[in-house]
CSV table of C-alpha atoms and ligand atoms in Angstrom, one decimal:
chain,number,residue,atom,x,y,z
U,210,MET,CA,86.1,-17.9,61.3
U,211,LYS,CA,87.1,-20.6,58.9
U,212,VAL,CA,89.0,-23.2,61.0
U,213,ILE,CA,86.9,-24.1,64.0
U,214,ALA,CA,87.7,-26.3,67.0
U,215,ASN,CA,84.6,-28.1,68.3
U,216,TRP,CA,85.4,-29.3,71.8
U,217,LYS,CA,82.1,-31.1,72.2
U,218,MET,CA,81.7,-32.2,75.8
U,219,HIS,CA,85.4,-32.0,76.7
U,220,GLY,CA,87.4,-29.6,78.7
U,221,PHE,CA,87.7,-28.0,82.2
U,222,LYS,CA,88.7,-24.5,83.2
U,223,GLU,CA,92.4,-25.3,83.6
U,224,ASP,CA,92.6,-26.9,80.1
U,225,TYR,CA,92.0,-23.8,78.0
U,226,LEU,CA,95.1,-21.8,78.9
U,227,HIS,CA,97.3,-24.8,78.4
U,228,TRP,CA,95.6,-25.4,75.0
U,229,TYR,CA,96.0,-21.8,73.9
U,230,LYS,CA,99.7,-21.7,74.9
U,231,ASN,CA,100.4,-24.9,72.9
U,232,LEU,CA,98.4,-23.5,69.9
U,233,SER,CA,100.4,-20.2,70.0
U,234,LYS,CA,103.7,-22.1,70.2
U,235,THR,CA,102.8,-24.0,67.0
U,236,ALA,CA,101.0,-21.4,65.0
U,237,ASP,CA,101.5,-17.7,64.3
U,238,GLU,CA,99.2,-15.7,66.6
U,239,ASN,CA,99.0,-12.8,64.1
U,240,LEU,CA,97.0,-15.2,61.8
U,241,PHE,CA,94.4,-16.2,64.5
U,242,ASP,CA,91.6,-14.1,63.0
U,243,ASP,CA,90.4,-17.0,60.9
U,244,LEU,CA,90.3,-19.4,63.8
U,245,GLY,CA,87.3,-20.2,66.0
U,246,ILE,CA,86.7,-22.3,69.1
U,247,ALA,CA,83.4,-23.7,70.3
U,248,PRO,CA,84.0,-24.9,73.9
U,249,PRO,CA,81.3,-26.1,76.2
U,250,PHE,CA,79.1,-23.3,77.6
U,251,THR,CA,81.0,-23.5,80.9
U,252,LEU,CA,84.2,-22.4,79.3
U,253,LEU,CA,83.0,-19.4,77.3
U,254,ASP,CA,83.9,-16.9,80.0
U,255,GLU,CA,87.3,-18.6,80.5
U,256,CYS,CA,88.1,-18.4,76.8
U,257,LYS,CA,87.0,-14.7,76.6
U,258,ILE,CA,89.1,-13.7,79.6
U,259,HIS,CA,92.3,-15.3,78.3
U,260,GLN,CA,92.4,-14.2,74.7
U,261,SER,CA,90.5,-12.2,72.2
U,262,LYS,CA,92.1,-13.3,68.9
U,263,ILE,CA,90.3,-16.5,68.2
U,264,LYS,CA,86.6,-16.1,67.5
U,265,LEU,CA,84.4,-17.6,70.3
U,266,GLY,CA,81.4,-19.7,69.6
U,267,ALA,CA,78.9,-22.0,71.3
U,268,GLN,CA,77.9,-25.5,70.2
U,269,ASN,CA,74.1,-24.9,70.5
U,270,ILE,CA,71.5,-22.4,71.6
U,271,SER,CA,67.8,-22.7,72.5
U,272,HIS,CA,65.3,-22.1,69.7
U,273,LEU,CA,63.4,-19.9,72.2
U,274,PRO,CA,64.5,-16.4,73.3
U,275,GLU,CA,63.9,-16.8,77.0
U,276,GLY,CA,61.5,-18.2,79.6
U,277,PRO,CA,60.6,-21.3,81.5
U,278,VAL,CA,62.8,-23.8,79.6
U,279,THR,CA,65.0,-25.4,82.3
U,280,GLY,CA,68.5,-26.3,81.2
U,281,GLU,CA,68.5,-24.3,78.0
U,282,ILE,CA,70.8,-21.4,77.0
U,283,SER,CA,69.6,-18.6,74.8
U,284,ALA,CA,71.3,-16.7,72.0
U,285,ALA,CA,71.3,-13.5,74.1
U,286,MET,CA,73.1,-15.5,76.9
U,287,ILE,CA,76.0,-16.7,74.7
U,288,LYS,CA,76.3,-13.2,73.2
U,289,ASN,CA,76.6,-11.9,76.8
U,290,SER,CA,79.4,-14.5,77.4
U,291,GLY,CA,81.3,-13.2,74.4
U,292,ALA,CA,80.3,-15.6,71.7
U,293,ASN,CA,80.1,-14.4,68.1
U,294,PHE,CA,79.2,-17.6,66.4
U,295,VAL,CA,77.2,-20.8,67.1
U,296,ILE,CA,77.3,-24.3,65.6
U,297,LEU,CA,73.8,-25.4,64.8
U,298,GLY,CA,72.3,-28.7,63.6
U,299,HIS,CA,75.3,-30.8,64.4
U,300,SER,CA,74.5,-34.5,63.6
U,301,GLU,CA,75.1,-35.4,67.3
U,302,ARG,CA,72.4,-33.0,68.3
U,303,ARG,CA,70.1,-34.1,65.5
U,304,GLU,CA,70.5,-37.7,66.7
U,305,LEU,CA,70.7,-37.5,70.5
U,306,HIS,CA,68.3,-34.6,70.9
U,307,THR,CA,66.0,-35.3,67.9
U,308,GLU,CA,66.5,-31.8,66.6
U,309,THR,CA,64.2,-31.3,63.6
U,310,GLU,CA,64.8,-28.9,60.6
U,311,GLU,CA,62.1,-26.7,61.9
U,312,VAL,CA,63.8,-26.3,65.3
U,313,ILE,CA,67.2,-25.7,63.6
U,314,LYS,CA,65.5,-23.0,61.5
U,315,SER,CA,64.3,-21.3,64.6
U,316,LYS,CA,67.8,-21.5,66.1
U,317,ILE,CA,69.3,-19.9,63.0
U,318,LEU,CA,66.8,-17.0,63.3
U,319,GLU,CA,67.4,-16.6,67.0
U,320,ALA,CA,71.2,-16.5,66.4
U,321,SER,CA,70.8,-14.1,63.5
U,322,ASN,CA,68.5,-11.8,65.6
U,323,HIS,CA,71.2,-11.5,68.2
U,324,ASN,CA,74.0,-10.9,65.7
U,325,ILE,CA,75.6,-14.3,66.2
U,326,HIS,CA,76.9,-16.0,63.1
U,327,PRO,CA,75.2,-19.4,62.6
U,328,VAL,CA,77.4,-22.3,61.3
U,329,LEU,CA,74.8,-24.8,60.0
U,330,CYS,CA,75.9,-28.4,59.9
U,331,ILE,CA,74.5,-30.7,57.3
U,332,GLY,CA,75.6,-34.2,56.2
U,333,GLU,CA,74.4,-37.6,55.1
U,334,PRO,CA,74.5,-40.9,56.9
U,335,LYS,CA,76.4,-43.8,55.5
U,336,GLU,CA,73.4,-45.6,53.9
U,337,ILE,CA,72.5,-42.4,51.9
U,338,TYR,CA,76.1,-42.1,50.8
U,339,ALA,CA,76.3,-45.7,49.8
U,340,ALA,CA,73.1,-45.3,47.8
U,341,LYS,CA,74.6,-42.2,46.1
U,342,LYS,CA,71.7,-40.1,47.3
U,343,THR,CA,73.8,-37.5,49.1
U,344,GLU,CA,72.7,-34.6,46.9
U,345,ASP,CA,69.0,-35.2,47.5
U,346,PHE,CA,69.6,-35.6,51.2
U,347,LEU,CA,71.5,-32.4,51.6
U,348,TYR,CA,68.9,-30.6,49.5
U,349,SER,CA,66.1,-31.6,51.8
U,350,GLN,CA,68.2,-30.6,54.9
U,351,LEU,CA,68.8,-27.2,53.4
U,352,GLN,CA,65.2,-26.8,52.3
U,353,GLY,CA,64.0,-27.7,55.8
U,354,SER,CA,66.2,-25.3,57.7
U,355,LEU,CA,66.6,-22.3,55.3
U,356,ASN,CA,63.3,-22.2,53.4
U,357,ASP,CA,61.3,-19.0,54.3
U,358,LEU,CA,64.3,-17.3,56.0
U,359,ASN,CA,65.1,-13.8,54.7
U,360,ASN,CA,68.4,-12.1,54.4
U,361,ILE,CA,70.4,-14.4,56.6
U,362,ASN,CA,74.2,-14.4,56.7
U,363,LEU,CA,75.6,-17.8,57.6
U,364,SER,CA,78.3,-20.5,57.1
U,365,ILE,CA,77.7,-24.1,56.4
U,366,ALA,CA,79.7,-27.1,57.6
U,367,TYR,CA,79.4,-30.1,55.4
U,368,GLU,CA,79.9,-33.0,57.7
U,369,PRO,CA,79.2,-36.5,56.3
U,370,ILE,CA,78.0,-38.4,59.4
U,371,TRP,CA,80.1,-41.5,58.5
U,372,ALA,CA,83.2,-39.4,58.6
U,373,ILE,CA,82.7,-37.8,62.0
U,374,GLY,CA,85.0,-39.3,64.6
U,375,THR,CA,85.7,-42.4,62.5
U,376,GLY,CA,89.0,-41.6,60.8
U,377,ASP,CA,87.2,-42.2,57.6
U,378,VAL,CA,87.7,-38.8,55.9
U,379,ALA,CA,85.8,-38.0,52.7
U,380,LYS,CA,87.8,-37.8,49.4
U,381,PRO,CA,89.0,-34.2,48.9
U,382,SER,CA,87.6,-34.1,45.3
U,383,ASP,CA,84.2,-35.3,46.5
U,384,ILE,CA,84.2,-32.7,49.3
U,385,ASN,CA,84.9,-30.1,46.6
U,386,LYS,CA,82.1,-31.2,44.4
U,387,ILE,CA,79.6,-31.4,47.2
U,388,HIS,CA,80.6,-27.9,48.4
U,389,SER,CA,80.1,-26.4,45.0
U,390,ILE,CA,76.6,-28.1,44.8
U,391,ILE,CA,75.7,-26.7,48.2
U,392,LYS,CA,76.8,-23.2,47.1
U,393,GLU,CA,74.8,-23.5,44.0
U,394,ILE,CA,71.6,-24.6,45.9
U,395,CYS,CA,72.0,-21.8,48.4
U,396,SER,CA,72.3,-19.1,45.7
U,397,ARG,CA,69.5,-20.5,43.6
U,398,GLU,CA,66.9,-21.4,46.3
U,399,PHE,CA,67.4,-19.3,49.4
U,400,ASP,CA,67.7,-15.7,50.6
U,401,VAL,CA,71.0,-16.3,52.4
U,402,LYS,CA,74.5,-15.0,52.1
U,403,LEU,CA,76.8,-18.0,52.4
U,404,GLU,CA,79.9,-16.6,54.0
U,405,ASN,CA,82.0,-19.8,54.2
U,406,ILE,CA,81.5,-23.4,53.5
U,407,ILE,CA,83.7,-25.6,55.6
U,408,TYR,CA,84.3,-29.4,55.8
U,409,GLY,CA,84.1,-31.5,59.0
U,410,GLY,CA,84.7,-35.2,59.5
U,411,SER,CA,88.0,-36.7,60.8
U,412,VAL,CA,90.2,-33.7,59.7
U,413,ASN,CA,93.7,-33.9,61.2
U,414,ASP,CA,97.1,-32.5,60.6
U,415,GLN,CA,97.9,-35.1,58.0
U,416,ASN,CA,94.9,-34.8,55.7
U,417,SER,CA,94.0,-31.2,56.2
U,418,LYS,CA,96.3,-29.7,53.6
U,419,GLU,CA,94.8,-31.5,50.7
U,420,ILE,CA,91.3,-30.6,51.9
U,421,PHE,CA,92.2,-26.9,52.2
U,422,GLU,CA,93.6,-27.0,48.7
U,423,GLN,CA,90.2,-27.6,47.2
U,424,GLU,CA,88.7,-24.6,45.4
U,425,HIS,CA,85.3,-24.7,47.2
U,426,VAL,CA,86.6,-25.5,50.7
U,427,ASN,CA,86.9,-22.4,52.9
U,428,GLY,CA,88.0,-24.1,56.1
U,429,ALA,CA,87.2,-26.9,58.5
U,430,LEU,CA,85.2,-27.9,61.6
U,431,ILE,CA,87.4,-30.1,63.7
U,432,GLY,CA,86.4,-32.3,66.7
U,433,GLY,CA,88.9,-34.9,68.0
U,434,ALA,CA,92.0,-33.3,66.5
U,435,SER,CA,91.2,-29.9,67.9
U,436,LEU,CA,91.5,-30.9,71.5
U,437,ASP,CA,95.3,-30.7,71.5
U,438,GLY,CA,96.6,-27.2,71.0
U,439,HIS,CA,99.6,-28.4,69.0
U,440,SER,CA,97.5,-30.5,66.7
U,441,PHE,CA,95.0,-27.8,66.1
U,442,GLY,CA,98.0,-25.4,65.5
U,443,ARG,CA,99.4,-27.7,62.8
U,444,ILE,CA,96.0,-27.9,61.1
U,445,ALA,CA,95.8,-24.1,61.3
U,446,ASN,CA,99.3,-23.8,59.8
U,447,ASN,CA,98.2,-26.0,56.8
U,448,PHE,CA,95.3,-23.5,56.3
U,449,PHE,CA,97.6,-20.4,56.6
U,450,GLU,CA,100.1,-21.9,54.2
U,451,ILE,CA,97.4,-22.1,51.5
U,452,HIS,CA,95.4,-19.0,52.3
U,453,ASN,CA,98.0,-16.6,53.6
U,454,GLY,CA,101.2,-17.8,52.1
E,1498,PEP,C1,82.6,-32.8,64.5
E,1498,PEP,O1,82.0,-33.5,65.3
E,1498,PEP,O2,82.2,-31.7,64.1
E,1498,PEP,C2,83.8,-33.4,63.9
E,1498,PEP,C3,84.2,-33.0,62.7
E,1498,PEP,O3,84.4,-34.3,64.6
E,1498,PEP,P1,85.8,-35.1,64.2
E,1498,PEP,O4,86.8,-34.1,63.7
E,1498,PEP,O5,86.2,-35.7,65.5
E,1498,PEP,O6,85.4,-36.1,63.1
């Protein structure tokens, strides 16, 4: 999946069907193979029951396989609910749940062991961006969460923290440059197969076309603008226009 809706902590059972109907009114269902949705855990079953075209993912998993860890959800459990990908290391989890690179690495391994595609989020805070130290920062995030892993198939979402939910989208040419650097680091330093590299941070139906046009951008991770089915559909159409048209 290349264009992913991250619903974060939004949505109730009755919302999904309405969202899907609006999405399919706006965008061509035959092209939905490249789309993904990561709803809250509570809606995984609902999404699975109502459609099978959009790839289904979770927003997190435990770094442990099973056991006495109250409140956690394992990779095997999301697999059992029909998920085939998982968003890992989102900046909100790093910040609010103090997730370390070491924990994120264990989660990548857990996902991979259960045949769930990891979408690893990395991105710099504003002060690092302002100090022009983005490259070093991303390098150390990648080093911390990918070092020592073997033969892992994953995608990366580059999400500058200052762009998430702020309306302050990164410049498309900068995104392109950072993506090419991330690709280069991954192929040089780690035993991973980078399936897609996607951008996240205030993507909407107005700015997505120019972002999708960039050579090293394979898709997008979308928060706020993905909650409305029509809006997500318009973003999907911008993607289809460039990649299928
Ligand atoms: C996100 O949280 O992954 C995200 C990209 O959010 P938004 O699109 O709202 O900036």
